[in-house]
mmCIF file of C-alpha atoms in Angstrom:
data_model
loop_
_atom_site.group_PDB
_atom_site.id
_atom_site.type_symbol
_atom_site.label_atom_id
_atom_site.label_comp_id
_atom_site.label_asym_id
_atom_site.label_seq_id
_atom_site.Cartn_x
_atom_site.Cartn_y
_atom_site.Cartn_z
ATOM 1 C CA MET A 1 0.000 0.000 0.000
ATOM 2 C CA LEU A 2 1.331 3.430 -0.989
ATOM 3 C CA LYS A 3 1.415 6.223 1.565
ATOM 4 C CA ILE A 4 0.039 9.367 -0.065
ATOM 5 C CA GLY A 5 -0.286 13.015 0.917
ATOM 6 C CA VAL A 6 -2.358 15.696 -0.824
ATOM 7 C CA LEU A 7 -1.169 19.264 -1.368
ATOM 8 C CA GLY A 8 -4.138 21.609 -1.638
ATOM 9 C CA ALA A 9 -7.579 21.341 -0.065
ATOM 10 C CA GLY A 10 -9.610 23.618 -2.279
ATOM 11 C CA HIS A 11 -12.591 22.491 -4.360
ATOM 12 C CA LEU A 12 -10.662 19.921 -6.396
ATOM 13 C CA GLY A 13 -8.354 19.007 -3.522
ATOM 14 C CA LYS A 14 -11.350 17.913 -1.426
ATOM 15 C CA ILE A 15 -12.544 15.744 -4.299
ATOM 16 C CA HIS A 16 -9.126 14.091 -4.490
ATOM 17 C CA LEU A 17 -9.135 13.466 -0.751
ATOM 18 C CA LYS A 18 -12.539 11.761 -0.949
ATOM 19 C CA CYS A 19 -11.466 9.660 -3.944
ATOM 20 C CA ILE A 20 -8.311 8.509 -2.166
ATOM 21 C CA GLN A 21 -10.399 7.549 0.863
ATOM 22 C CA ASN A 22 -12.356 5.291 -1.520
ATOM 23 C CA LEU A 23 -9.143 3.517 -2.576
ATOM 24 C CA PRO A 24 -7.955 1.919 0.685
ATOM 25 C CA GLU A 25 -6.677 -1.126 -1.210
ATOM 26 C CA VAL A 26 -3.920 0.902 -2.915
ATOM 27 C CA TYR A 27 -3.432 4.072 -0.839
ATOM 28 C CA HIS A 28 -2.953 4.936 2.809
ATOM 29 C CA LEU A 29 -3.971 8.598 3.117
ATOM 30 C CA VAL A 30 -1.438 10.073 5.540
ATOM 31 C CA GLY A 31 -2.794 13.603 5.429
ATOM 32 C CA PHE A 32 -2.931 16.846 3.485
ATOM 33 C CA TYR A 33 -1.445 20.328 3.533
ATOM 34 C CA ASP A 34 -3.108 23.645 2.717
ATOM 35 C CA PRO A 35 -1.601 27.083 3.460
ATOM 36 C CA ASP A 36 -5.026 28.347 4.581
ATOM 37 C CA ALA A 37 -5.068 27.130 8.199
ATOM 38 C CA GLN A 38 -8.773 27.836 8.671
ATOM 39 C CA ARG A 39 -9.743 25.901 5.556
ATOM 40 C CA ALA A 40 -7.388 23.084 6.507
ATOM 41 C CA GLN A 41 -9.074 22.729 9.900
ATOM 42 C CA ILE A 42 -12.556 22.678 8.360
ATOM 43 C CA VAL A 43 -11.605 20.045 5.757
ATOM 44 C CA SER A 44 -9.775 17.959 8.359
ATOM 45 C CA GLU A 45 -12.836 17.850 10.616
ATOM 46 C CA GLU A 46 -15.213 17.235 7.721
ATOM 47 C CA LEU A 47 -13.275 14.334 6.168
ATOM 48 C CA GLY A 48 -11.436 13.017 9.190
ATOM 49 C CA VAL A 49 -8.025 13.443 7.550
ATOM 50 C CA PRO A 50 -4.977 14.869 9.392
ATOM 51 C CA ALA A 51 -4.011 18.383 8.296
ATOM 52 C CA TYR A 52 -0.266 18.999 8.352
ATOM 53 C CA ALA A 53 0.992 22.453 9.280
ATOM 54 C CA ASP A 54 4.373 21.700 7.659
ATOM 55 C CA MET A 55 4.354 20.721 3.971
ATOM 56 C CA ASP A 56 7.863 19.251 4.093
ATOM 57 C CA ALA A 57 6.921 17.044 7.034
ATOM 58 C CA LEU A 58 4.002 15.645 5.055
ATOM 59 C CA MET A 59 6.095 15.037 1.943
ATOM 60 C CA ASP A 60 8.779 13.286 4.007
ATOM 61 C CA ALA A 61 6.134 10.967 5.480
ATOM 62 C CA VAL A 62 4.731 9.651 2.170
ATOM 63 C CA ASP A 63 5.640 7.718 -0.956
ATOM 64 C CA VAL A 64 3.334 9.678 -3.269
ATOM 65 C CA VAL A 65 2.514 13.385 -3.445
ATOM 66 C CA ASP A 66 -0.799 14.472 -4.987
ATOM 67 C CA ILE A 67 -0.445 18.092 -6.170
ATOM 68 C CA VAL A 68 -3.880 19.744 -6.385
ATOM 69 C CA THR A 69 -2.945 23.407 -6.051
ATOM 70 C CA PRO A 70 -3.267 26.458 -8.323
ATOM 71 C CA THR A 71 -1.172 26.049 -11.480
ATOM 72 C CA LEU A 72 1.327 28.721 -10.452
ATOM 73 C CA ASN A 73 2.542 26.366 -7.693
ATOM 74 C CA HIS A 74 2.795 23.223 -9.817
ATOM 75 C CA TYR A 75 6.393 23.637 -10.939
ATOM 76 C CA ASP A 76 7.865 24.387 -7.508
ATOM 77 C CA LEU A 77 5.946 21.550 -5.844
ATOM 78 C CA GLY A 78 6.781 19.108 -8.623
ATOM 79 C CA VAL A 79 10.461 19.998 -8.318
ATOM 80 C CA LYS A 80 10.310 19.554 -4.541
ATOM 81 C CA ALA A 81 8.669 16.130 -4.913
ATOM 82 C CA ALA A 82 11.258 14.990 -7.466
ATOM 83 C CA ARG A 83 14.156 16.162 -5.293
ATOM 84 C CA LYS A 84 12.700 14.292 -2.339
ATOM 85 C CA VAL A 85 12.433 11.238 -4.649
ATOM 86 C CA LYS A 86 8.661 11.031 -4.281
ATOM 87 C CA HIS A 87 6.283 9.841 -6.983
ATOM 88 C CA PHE A 88 3.885 12.652 -7.813
ATOM 89 C CA PHE A 89 0.491 13.145 -9.409
ATOM 90 C CA ILE A 90 0.040 16.698 -10.692
ATOM 91 C CA GLU A 91 -3.165 18.338 -11.831
ATOM 92 C CA LYS A 92 -3.521 19.912 -15.266
ATOM 93 C CA PRO A 93 -2.134 22.066 -16.715
ATOM 94 C CA ILE A 94 1.177 20.504 -15.774
ATOM 95 C CA THR A 95 2.919 23.869 -15.154
ATOM 96 C CA GLU A 96 2.569 27.524 -16.098
ATOM 97 C CA THR A 97 5.019 27.358 -19.012
ATOM 98 C CA PRO A 98 6.304 24.674 -21.408
ATOM 99 C CA GLU A 99 9.850 25.465 -20.262
ATOM 100 C CA GLN A 100 8.926 24.587 -16.680
ATOM 101 C CA ALA A 101 7.317 21.369 -17.915
ATOM 102 C CA ARG A 102 10.490 20.350 -19.773
ATOM 103 C CA GLU A 103 12.567 20.949 -16.644
ATOM 104 C CA LEU A 104 10.124 18.952 -14.530
ATOM 105 C CA ILE A 105 10.348 16.044 -16.971
ATOM 106 C CA LYS A 106 14.143 16.129 -16.731
ATOM 107 C CA LEU A 107 14.166 16.214 -12.930
ATOM 108 C CA SER A 108 11.635 13.398 -12.554
ATOM 109 C CA GLU A 109 13.641 11.200 -14.928
ATOM 110 C CA GLU A 110 16.847 11.911 -13.020
ATOM 111 C CA ALA A 111 15.112 11.074 -9.727
ATOM 112 C CA GLY A 112 13.644 7.870 -11.166
ATOM 113 C CA VAL A 113 10.137 8.652 -9.932
ATOM 114 C CA LYS A 114 6.763 8.067 -11.548
ATOM 115 C CA ALA A 115 4.741 11.181 -12.407
ATOM 116 C CA GLN A 116 1.279 11.514 -13.930
ATOM 117 C CA VAL A 117 -0.740 14.524 -15.113
ATOM 118 C CA GLY A 118 -4.419 14.893 -14.231
ATOM 119 C CA HIS A 119 -5.927 15.012 -17.704
ATOM 120 C CA VAL A 120 -9.018 13.352 -16.324
ATOM 121 C CA GLU A 121 -11.023 13.129 -19.570
ATOM 122 C CA ARG A 122 -8.790 10.231 -20.643
ATOM 123 C CA PHE A 123 -10.612 8.276 -17.934
ATOM 124 C CA ASN A 124 -14.098 9.465 -18.838
ATOM 125 C CA PRO A 125 -16.119 6.289 -19.507
ATOM 126 C CA ALA A 126 -17.510 7.792 -22.731
ATOM 127 C CA TYR A 127 -14.020 8.229 -24.185
ATOM 128 C CA GLN A 128 -12.765 4.920 -22.868
ATOM 129 C CA SER A 129 -15.677 3.127 -24.536
ATOM 130 C CA VAL A 130 -14.569 4.230 -28.031
ATOM 131 C CA GLN A 131 -10.854 5.088 -27.846
ATOM 132 C CA ASP A 132 -9.867 1.710 -29.343
ATOM 133 C CA GLN A 133 -12.167 2.437 -32.300
ATOM 134 C CA ILE A 134 -10.444 5.728 -33.153
ATOM 135 C CA GLN A 135 -8.192 4.955 -36.110
ATOM 136 C CA ASN A 136 -6.594 7.614 -38.290
ATOM 137 C CA PRO A 137 -9.157 10.380 -37.719
ATOM 138 C CA MET A 138 -9.520 12.855 -40.584
ATOM 139 C CA PHE A 139 -11.445 15.625 -38.826
ATOM 140 C CA ILE A 140 -12.195 16.319 -35.155
ATOM 141 C CA GLU A 141 -14.552 18.920 -33.766
ATOM 142 C CA THR A 142 -14.826 19.722 -30.066
ATOM 143 C CA HIS A 143 -17.104 22.009 -28.063
ATOM 144 C CA ARG A 144 -16.460 22.597 -24.376
ATOM 145 C CA LEU A 145 -18.875 25.230 -23.097
ATOM 146 C CA ALA A 146 -19.467 26.167 -19.476
ATOM 147 C CA GLU A 147 -21.665 28.553 -17.560
ATOM 148 C CA PHE A 148 -19.706 31.424 -16.042
ATOM 149 C CA ASN A 149 -17.980 30.628 -12.766
ATOM 150 C CA PRO A 150 -15.512 33.096 -11.183
ATOM 151 C CA ARG A 151 -13.367 30.143 -10.079
ATOM 152 C CA GLY A 152 -10.779 29.549 -12.792
ATOM 153 C CA THR A 153 -10.924 32.970 -14.421
ATOM 154 C CA ASP A 154 -7.377 33.697 -13.261
ATOM 155 C CA VAL A 155 -6.224 31.834 -16.397
ATOM 156 C CA PRO A 156 -7.388 32.014 -20.055
ATOM 157 C CA VAL A 157 -10.153 29.647 -21.119
ATOM 158 C CA VAL A 158 -7.575 27.798 -23.234
ATOM 159 C CA LEU A 159 -5.742 26.668 -20.091
ATOM 160 C CA ASP A 160 -8.896 26.296 -18.032
ATOM 161 C CA LEU A 161 -11.156 24.325 -20.405
ATOM 162 C CA MET A 162 -9.742 23.791 -23.891
ATOM 163 C CA ILE A 163 -6.662 22.003 -22.581
ATOM 164 C CA HIS A 164 -8.865 18.984 -21.752
ATOM 165 C CA ASP A 165 -9.732 18.617 -25.432
ATOM 166 C CA LEU A 166 -6.194 19.381 -26.571
ATOM 167 C CA ASP A 167 -5.006 16.346 -24.619
ATOM 168 C CA ILE A 168 -7.739 14.157 -26.126
ATOM 169 C CA VAL A 169 -6.989 15.339 -29.670
ATOM 170 C CA LEU A 170 -3.238 14.858 -29.272
ATOM 171 C CA HIS A 171 -3.866 11.402 -27.822
ATOM 172 C CA ALA A 172 -6.163 10.428 -30.707
ATOM 173 C CA VAL A 173 -4.075 11.806 -33.580
ATOM 174 C CA LYS A 174 -0.777 9.982 -34.001
ATOM 175 C CA SER A 175 0.970 12.762 -35.892
ATOM 176 C CA ASN A 176 2.905 15.972 -35.321
ATOM 177 C CA VAL A 177 1.225 19.372 -35.323
ATOM 178 C CA ARG A 178 1.944 21.294 -38.545
ATOM 179 C CA LYS A 179 -0.015 24.530 -38.178
ATOM 180 C CA ILE A 180 -2.154 26.312 -35.595
ATOM 181 C CA SER A 181 -4.655 29.128 -36.130
ATOM 182 C CA ALA A 182 -6.667 30.669 -33.300
ATOM 183 C CA SER A 183 -8.816 33.556 -32.142
ATOM 184 C CA GLY A 184 -10.435 34.521 -28.875
ATOM 185 C CA VAL A 185 -11.871 37.383 -26.847
ATOM 186 C CA ALA A 186 -12.149 38.473 -23.229
ATOM 187 C CA VAL A 187 -15.745 39.230 -22.299
ATOM 188 C CA LEU A 188 -16.161 39.026 -18.541
ATOM 189 C CA SER A 189 -12.609 38.584 -17.275
ATOM 190 C CA ASP A 190 -9.190 39.989 -18.134
ATOM 191 C CA SER A 191 -8.176 36.978 -20.251
ATOM 192 C CA PRO A 192 -9.907 35.211 -23.180
ATOM 193 C CA ASP A 193 -13.254 33.733 -22.086
ATOM 194 C CA ILE A 194 -14.087 32.220 -25.457
ATOM 195 C CA ALA A 195 -11.613 30.794 -27.940
ATOM 196 C CA ASN A 196 -11.480 28.812 -31.149
ATOM 197 C CA ALA A 197 -8.473 26.974 -32.511
ATOM 198 C CA ARG A 198 -7.765 25.067 -35.710
ATOM 199 C CA ILE A 199 -4.947 22.528 -35.578
ATOM 200 C CA GLU A 200 -3.561 20.931 -38.719
ATOM 201 C CA PHE A 201 -1.430 17.800 -38.459
ATOM 202 C CA ASP A 202 1.259 16.429 -40.737
ATOM 203 C CA ASN A 203 -0.924 13.438 -41.657
ATOM 204 C CA GLY A 204 -3.709 15.717 -42.946
ATOM 205 C CA CYS A 205 -6.022 15.523 -39.945
ATOM 206 C CA VAL A 206 -7.664 18.791 -38.886
ATOM 207 C CA ALA A 207 -9.054 19.546 -35.420
ATOM 208 C CA ASN A 208 -11.383 22.453 -34.721
ATOM 209 C CA LEU A 209 -11.745 23.274 -31.025
ATOM 210 C CA THR A 210 -14.087 25.732 -29.329
ATOM 211 C CA ALA A 211 -14.087 26.563 -25.623
ATOM 212 C CA SER A 212 -16.228 29.074 -23.761
ATOM 213 C CA ARG A 213 -16.908 29.857 -20.118
ATOM 214 C CA ILE A 214 -19.725 32.295 -20.837
ATOM 215 C CA SER A 215 -22.280 29.849 -22.212
ATOM 216 C CA LEU A 216 -25.913 29.595 -21.143
ATOM 217 C CA LYS A 217 -25.538 25.826 -20.876
ATOM 218 C CA ASN A 218 -22.796 23.300 -20.301
ATOM 219 C CA MET A 219 -21.532 21.164 -23.163
ATOM 220 C CA ARG A 220 -18.527 18.855 -23.569
ATOM 221 C CA LYS A 221 -18.838 17.105 -26.910
ATOM 222 C CA THR A 222 -16.300 15.762 -29.382
ATOM 223 C CA ARG A 223 -17.075 14.522 -32.876
ATOM 224 C CA ILE A 224 -14.536 12.403 -34.734
ATOM 225 C CA PHE A 225 -14.715 11.659 -38.448
ATOM 226 C CA GLN A 226 -12.644 8.898 -40.010
ATOM 227 C CA ARG A 227 -12.879 6.632 -43.033
ATOM 228 C CA ASP A 228 -16.326 4.970 -43.007
ATOM 229 C CA ALA A 229 -16.997 5.954 -39.387
ATOM 230 C CA TYR A 230 -18.308 8.810 -37.261
ATOM 231 C CA ILE A 231 -17.762 8.820 -33.498
ATOM 232 C CA THR A 232 -19.363 11.128 -30.953
ATOM 233 C CA VAL A 233 -18.261 11.439 -27.353
ATOM 234 C CA ASP A 234 -20.367 13.321 -24.808
ATOM 235 C CA PHE A 235 -17.999 13.843 -21.882
ATOM 236 C CA LEU A 236 -20.690 15.596 -19.842
ATOM 237 C CA GLU A 237 -23.455 13.014 -20.219
ATOM 238 C CA LYS A 238 -20.916 10.160 -20.359
ATOM 239 C CA LYS A 239 -22.377 8.736 -23.549
ATOM 240 C CA SER A 240 -20.843 7.741 -26.865
ATOM 241 C CA GLU A 241 -22.085 6.701 -30.287
ATOM 242 C CA LEU A 242 -20.359 4.972 -33.153
ATOM 243 C CA ILE A 243 -21.773 5.134 -36.677
ATOM 244 C CA ARG A 244 -20.150 2.862 -39.244
ATOM 245 C CA MET A 245 -20.634 2.483 -42.970
ATOM 246 C CA LYS A 246 -19.917 -0.927 -44.464
ATOM 247 C CA ASN A 247 -19.971 -2.304 -47.987
ATOM 248 C CA GLU A 248 -21.650 -5.527 -46.847
ATOM 249 C CA ILE A 249 -25.422 -5.121 -47.118
ATOM 250 C CA ASP A 250 -27.657 -7.226 -44.852
ATOM 251 C CA MET A 251 -30.457 -8.087 -47.279
ATOM 252 C CA ASP A 252 -32.396 -9.891 -44.535
ATOM 253 C CA ASP A 253 -32.754 -6.783 -42.388
ATOM 254 C CA PRO A 254 -35.949 -4.944 -43.361
ATOM 255 C CA TYR A 255 -34.902 -1.955 -41.225
ATOM 256 C CA ALA A 256 -31.435 -1.656 -42.697
ATOM 257 C CA MET A 257 -30.349 1.905 -43.521
ATOM 258 C CA ILE A 258 -28.795 1.912 -46.979
ATOM 259 C CA MET A 259 -26.887 4.859 -48.391
ATOM 260 C CA ASP A 260 -26.838 5.095 -52.188
ATOM 261 C CA LEU A 261 -23.523 6.615 -53.291
ATOM 262 C CA GLY A 262 -24.363 6.528 -56.987
ATOM 263 C CA GLU A 263 -22.842 4.497 -59.805
ATOM 264 C CA GLY A 264 -24.205 1.331 -58.220
ATOM 265 C CA LYS A 265 -22.289 1.818 -54.965
ATOM 266 C CA LYS A 266 -24.157 1.314 -51.723
ATOM 267 C CA LYS A 267 -23.219 1.144 -48.082
ATOM 268 C CA GLN A 268 -25.162 0.110 -45.013
ATOM 269 C CA ILE A 269 -25.129 2.322 -41.933
ATOM 270 C CA TYR A 270 -24.700 0.666 -38.541
ATOM 271 C CA PHE A 271 -25.368 2.430 -35.231
ATOM 272 C CA GLU A 272 -23.650 1.391 -32.014
ATOM 273 C CA GLN A 273 -23.981 2.812 -28.521
ATOM 274 C CA PRO A 274 -21.083 1.361 -26.526
ATOM 275 C CA GLU A 275 -21.668 0.641 -22.879
ATOM 276 C CA CYS A 276 -20.189 3.333 -20.645
ATOM 277 C CA ALA A 277 -19.370 1.979 -17.205
ATOM 278 C CA PRO A 278 -20.465 4.267 -14.328
ATOM 279 C CA ILE A 279 -16.991 5.061 -12.996
ATOM 280 C CA ASN A 280 -15.523 8.007 -11.120
ATOM 281 C CA ALA A 281 -12.898 9.325 -13.544
ATOM 282 C CA ILE A 282 -10.762 11.059 -10.901
ATOM 283 C CA GLN A 283 -10.780 7.970 -8.728
ATOM 284 C CA GLU A 284 -9.891 5.884 -11.769
ATOM 285 C CA GLU A 285 -6.895 8.037 -12.710
ATOM 286 C CA LEU A 286 -5.558 7.943 -9.157
ATOM 287 C CA HIS A 287 -5.969 4.164 -9.109
ATOM 288 C CA SER A 288 -4.150 3.852 -12.432
ATOM 289 C CA PHE A 289 -1.244 5.856 -11.023
ATOM 290 C CA ALA A 290 -0.931 3.491 -8.074
ATOM 291 C CA SER A 291 -0.963 0.536 -10.475
ATOM 292 C CA ALA A 292 1.794 2.089 -12.596
ATOM 293 C CA ILE A 293 3.959 2.561 -9.497
ATOM 294 C CA ASN A 294 3.344 -0.887 -8.025
ATOM 295 C CA LYS A 295 3.701 -2.750 -11.319
ATOM 296 C CA LYS A 296 6.566 -0.556 -12.565
ATOM 297 C CA GLN A 297 4.638 0.258 -15.746
ATOM 298 C CA GLU A 298 4.220 3.403 -17.827
ATOM 299 C CA VAL A 299 1.717 5.907 -16.452
ATOM 300 C CA SER A 300 -1.491 6.550 -18.376
ATOM 301 C CA VAL A 301 -0.882 10.285 -18.843
ATOM 302 C CA SER A 302 2.815 11.146 -18.767
ATOM 303 C CA LEU A 303 4.527 14.445 -18.067
ATOM 304 C CA GLU A 304 5.436 14.419 -21.756
ATOM 305 C CA ASP A 305 1.705 14.263 -22.591
ATOM 306 C CA GLY A 306 1.105 17.198 -20.263
ATOM 307 C CA TYR A 307 3.954 19.103 -21.886
ATOM 308 C CA ARG A 308 2.580 18.566 -25.413
ATOM 309 C CA ALA A 309 -0.893 19.789 -24.427
ATOM 310 C CA LEU A 310 0.578 22.824 -22.672
ATOM 311 C CA GLN A 311 2.898 23.611 -25.586
ATOM 312 C CA VAL A 312 -0.011 23.624 -28.049
ATOM 313 C CA ALA A 313 -2.145 25.637 -25.597
ATOM 314 C CA HIS A 314 0.536 28.326 -25.375
ATOM 315 C CA GLU A 315 0.872 28.431 -29.157
ATOM 316 C CA ILE A 316 -2.901 28.969 -29.349
ATOM 317 C CA LEU A 317 -2.650 31.788 -26.790
ATOM 318 C CA HIS A 318 0.145 33.333 -28.842
ATOM 319 C CA LYS A 319 -1.997 33.239 -31.994
ATOM 320 C CA ILE A 320 -4.925 34.789 -30.118
ATOM 321 C CA GLU A 321 -2.699 37.602 -28.845
ATOM 322 C CA LEU A 322 -1.395 38.296 -32.363
ATOM 323 C CA ASN A 323 -4.947 38.526 -33.703
ATOM 324 C CA LEU A 324 -6.020 40.851 -30.888
ATOM 325 C CA ASN A 325 -3.026 43.107 -31.570
ATOM 326 C CA LEU A 326 -3.976 43.257 -35.241
ATOM 327 C CA ILE A 327 -7.522 44.291 -34.327
ATOM 328 C CA ALA A 328 -6.253 46.918 -31.888
#
């Protein structure tokens, strides 16, 4: 059993603490640290978890550090964990800058510790139900819309919301990014609240991503188009759908949907709704990290994955800034 300590007891930190409590077979929750003493006391009493007044004391007492703090602290805490030779789980985005991420990768490799980034949508049951069916996508469209919430507005919507979909797209497309175009505007905060990005890959795939935190309703949908197939993933409702087109026509099916392509060519359309297991994605990612440590296997979402998503996110922000300067 791995001894684990959590850094940060805010909204997401509390969720992590509860999830770890539900994984007693792999983790022993030693305690948590939060610089806000009043909040730490409240969370400690509510969850029955020891609150450490000294962060170093907590880190010295565990095997694994779970970093669930604001992004501006990620790099320093990741470095501290690596130097103490502690495995660490770090929430997304991995760090503030790609340069920090590269340094963190180097330090973790030198220390020989496991490290995983909290790109939780990889563990969403809707995505997991179809990820093996995604083969050479040609076009991907994502919409991640959220109702306005002051929490998170300290960073652009690209780093707050779109980065989830950037990780999914980069995971699905096995090719290098060739070109990025983007635009965005600040409406209610001081950084872009709505953004759109177009990513072109060397293999010809194109991804069009839209993220907004000023929507009237929440939406987290991804549509994937590939040869003879169309896949939809609803990350919010945890549902997926797979539509295939096949040359083989089932003549015995009176309800078969046949598409006439002309010149005597026909294809039958098949609809599938894969089963999406009712799992807690955060709990699942934390469990997978423990498995990677115990079995000495590769982690599900590496620091390199986190770096790639952050690198593309910063390129998108750069393109948005250039466009805004042109308008000004």
